[in-house]
Short mmCIF file of C-alpha atoms in Angstrom, two decimals:
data_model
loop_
_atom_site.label_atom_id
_atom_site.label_comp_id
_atom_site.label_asym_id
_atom_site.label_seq_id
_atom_site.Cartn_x
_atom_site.Cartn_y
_atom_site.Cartn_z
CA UNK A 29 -20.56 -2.74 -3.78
CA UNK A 30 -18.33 -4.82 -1.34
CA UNK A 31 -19.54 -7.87 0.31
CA UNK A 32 -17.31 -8.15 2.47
CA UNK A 33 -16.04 -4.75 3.34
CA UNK A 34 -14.50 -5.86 6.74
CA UNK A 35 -11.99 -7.32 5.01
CA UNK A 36 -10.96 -5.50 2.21
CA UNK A 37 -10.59 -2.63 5.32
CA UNK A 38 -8.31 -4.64 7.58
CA UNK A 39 -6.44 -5.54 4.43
CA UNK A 40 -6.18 -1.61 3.68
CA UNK A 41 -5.16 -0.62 7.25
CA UNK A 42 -2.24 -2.85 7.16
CA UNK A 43 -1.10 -1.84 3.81
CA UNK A 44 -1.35 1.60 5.13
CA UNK A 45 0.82 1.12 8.48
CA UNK A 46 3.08 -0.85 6.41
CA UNK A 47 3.55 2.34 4.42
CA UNK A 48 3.79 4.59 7.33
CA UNK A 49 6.40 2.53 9.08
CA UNK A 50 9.22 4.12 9.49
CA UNK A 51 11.30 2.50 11.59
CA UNK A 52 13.06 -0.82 10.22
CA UNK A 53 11.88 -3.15 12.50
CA UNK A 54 8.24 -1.60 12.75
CA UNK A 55 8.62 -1.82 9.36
CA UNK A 56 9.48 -4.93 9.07
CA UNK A 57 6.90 -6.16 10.92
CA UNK A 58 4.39 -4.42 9.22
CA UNK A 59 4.95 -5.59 5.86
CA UNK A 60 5.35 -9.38 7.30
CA UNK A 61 1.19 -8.56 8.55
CA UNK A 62 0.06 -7.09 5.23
CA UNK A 63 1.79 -9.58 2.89
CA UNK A 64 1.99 -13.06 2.25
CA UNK A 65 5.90 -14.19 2.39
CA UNK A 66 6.15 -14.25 -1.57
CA UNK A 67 3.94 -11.37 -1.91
CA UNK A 68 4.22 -8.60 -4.76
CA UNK A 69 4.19 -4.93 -5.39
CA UNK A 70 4.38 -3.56 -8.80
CA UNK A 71 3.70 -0.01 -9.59
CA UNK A 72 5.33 1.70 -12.63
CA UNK A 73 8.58 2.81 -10.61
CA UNK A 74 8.79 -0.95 -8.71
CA UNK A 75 8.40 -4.49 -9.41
CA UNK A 76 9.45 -6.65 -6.17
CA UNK A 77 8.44 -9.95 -4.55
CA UNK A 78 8.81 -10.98 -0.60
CA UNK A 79 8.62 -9.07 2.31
CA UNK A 80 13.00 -7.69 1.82
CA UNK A 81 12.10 -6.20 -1.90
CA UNK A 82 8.52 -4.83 -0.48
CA UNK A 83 10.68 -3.09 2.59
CA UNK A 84 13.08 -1.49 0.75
CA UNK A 85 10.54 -0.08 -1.52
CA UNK A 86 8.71 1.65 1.08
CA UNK A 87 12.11 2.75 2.60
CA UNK A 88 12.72 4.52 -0.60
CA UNK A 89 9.76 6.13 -0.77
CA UNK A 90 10.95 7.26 2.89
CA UNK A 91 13.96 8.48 2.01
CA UNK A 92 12.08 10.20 -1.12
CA UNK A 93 9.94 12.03 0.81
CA UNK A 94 11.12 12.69 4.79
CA UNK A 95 8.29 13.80 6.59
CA UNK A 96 5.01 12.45 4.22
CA UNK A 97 2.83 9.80 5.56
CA UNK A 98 0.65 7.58 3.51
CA UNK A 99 -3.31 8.08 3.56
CA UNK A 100 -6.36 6.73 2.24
CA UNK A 101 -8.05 8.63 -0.35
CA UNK A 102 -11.69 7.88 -0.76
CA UNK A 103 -13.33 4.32 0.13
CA UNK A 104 -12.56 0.66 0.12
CA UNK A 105 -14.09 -1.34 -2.41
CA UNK A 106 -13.53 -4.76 -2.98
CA UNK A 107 -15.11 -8.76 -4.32
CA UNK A 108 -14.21 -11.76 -4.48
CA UNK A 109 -10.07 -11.72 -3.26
CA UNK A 110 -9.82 -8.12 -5.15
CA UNK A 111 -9.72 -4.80 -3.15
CA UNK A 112 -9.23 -1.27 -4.65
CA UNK A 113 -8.31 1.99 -2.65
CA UNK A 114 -7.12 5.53 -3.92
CA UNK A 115 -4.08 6.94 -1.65
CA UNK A 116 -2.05 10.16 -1.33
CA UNK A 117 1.61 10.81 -0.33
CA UNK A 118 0.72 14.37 2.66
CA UNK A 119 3.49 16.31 3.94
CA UNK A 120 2.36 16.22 7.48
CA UNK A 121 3.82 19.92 7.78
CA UNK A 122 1.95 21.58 5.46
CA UNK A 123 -1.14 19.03 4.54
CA UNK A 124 0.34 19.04 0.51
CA UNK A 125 -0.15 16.08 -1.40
CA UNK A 126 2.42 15.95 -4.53
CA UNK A 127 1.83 12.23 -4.82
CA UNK A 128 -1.34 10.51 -5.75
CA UNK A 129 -2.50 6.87 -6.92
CA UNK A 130 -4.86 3.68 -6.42
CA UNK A 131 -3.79 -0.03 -6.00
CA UNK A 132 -5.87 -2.84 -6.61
CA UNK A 133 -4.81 -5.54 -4.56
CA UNK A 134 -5.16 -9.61 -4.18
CA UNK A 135 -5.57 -11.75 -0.80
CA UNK A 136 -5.27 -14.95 0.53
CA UNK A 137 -7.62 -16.84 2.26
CA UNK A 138 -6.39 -15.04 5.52
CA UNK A 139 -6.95 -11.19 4.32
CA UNK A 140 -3.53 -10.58 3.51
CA UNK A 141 -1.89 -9.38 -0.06
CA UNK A 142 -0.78 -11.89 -2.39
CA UNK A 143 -0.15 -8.51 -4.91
CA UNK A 144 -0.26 -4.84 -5.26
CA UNK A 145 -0.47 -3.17 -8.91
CA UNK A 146 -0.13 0.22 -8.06
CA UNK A 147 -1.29 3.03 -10.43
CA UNK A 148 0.25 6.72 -9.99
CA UNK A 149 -2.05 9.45 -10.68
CA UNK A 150 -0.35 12.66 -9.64
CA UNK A 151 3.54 12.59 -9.14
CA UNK A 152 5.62 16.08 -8.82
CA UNK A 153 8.10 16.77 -11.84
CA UNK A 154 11.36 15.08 -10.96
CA UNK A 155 10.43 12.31 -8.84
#
């Protein structure tokens, strides 16, 4: 159980709107809240560091997927500088999810990600 669940939370939410950006500046922006300035993201598809490699990752995903939005998938958990949170990829047209995962995140001292390892659980056939 999380101590500090206020944190791991916030840290979530801006992951999340960094995700859902979709506009390069809101983008941008977003990522520059979530992540420290050398920050990582590593999932099996991805292995990038700063705020420029974290960007165009989610802009791929974007461009993957027109039209999907990014949402939490169960609870926040977290200790210590670690957070974990399931997530799933929803066509906002017809509530599908083809894409699912969890990332286990670190923070700084200031709530925001030092590193992503992201873990895909469901991923369509060609993707």
């Amino acid at each position: 159980m999380s101590v500090n669940t206020d944190r791991y939370e916030s840290a979530a939410a801006r992951y999340f709107e960094a995700w859902n950006a979709s506009e390069p500046e809101a983008l941008k922006k977003a990522v520059a809240a979530a992540w420290t300035t050398d920050g990582g993201y590593t999932d099996p598809l991805a292995d990038v560091r700063g705020h420029e490699g974290i960007a165009a990752v989610i802009a791929a995903a974007h461009a993957q997927f027109p039209g999907f939005v990014f949402r939490p998938l169960g609870a926040v958990d977290g200790h210590h500088d670690t957070a974990r949170f399931g997530w799933e990829l929803v066509n906002e047209a017809d509530g599908s999810a083809p894409v699912a995962g969890f990332d286990v995140v670190t923070l700084d001292d200031e709530g925001r990600i030092r590193q992503v390892l992201g873990f895909l659980d469901r991923v369509p056939a060609g993707a």
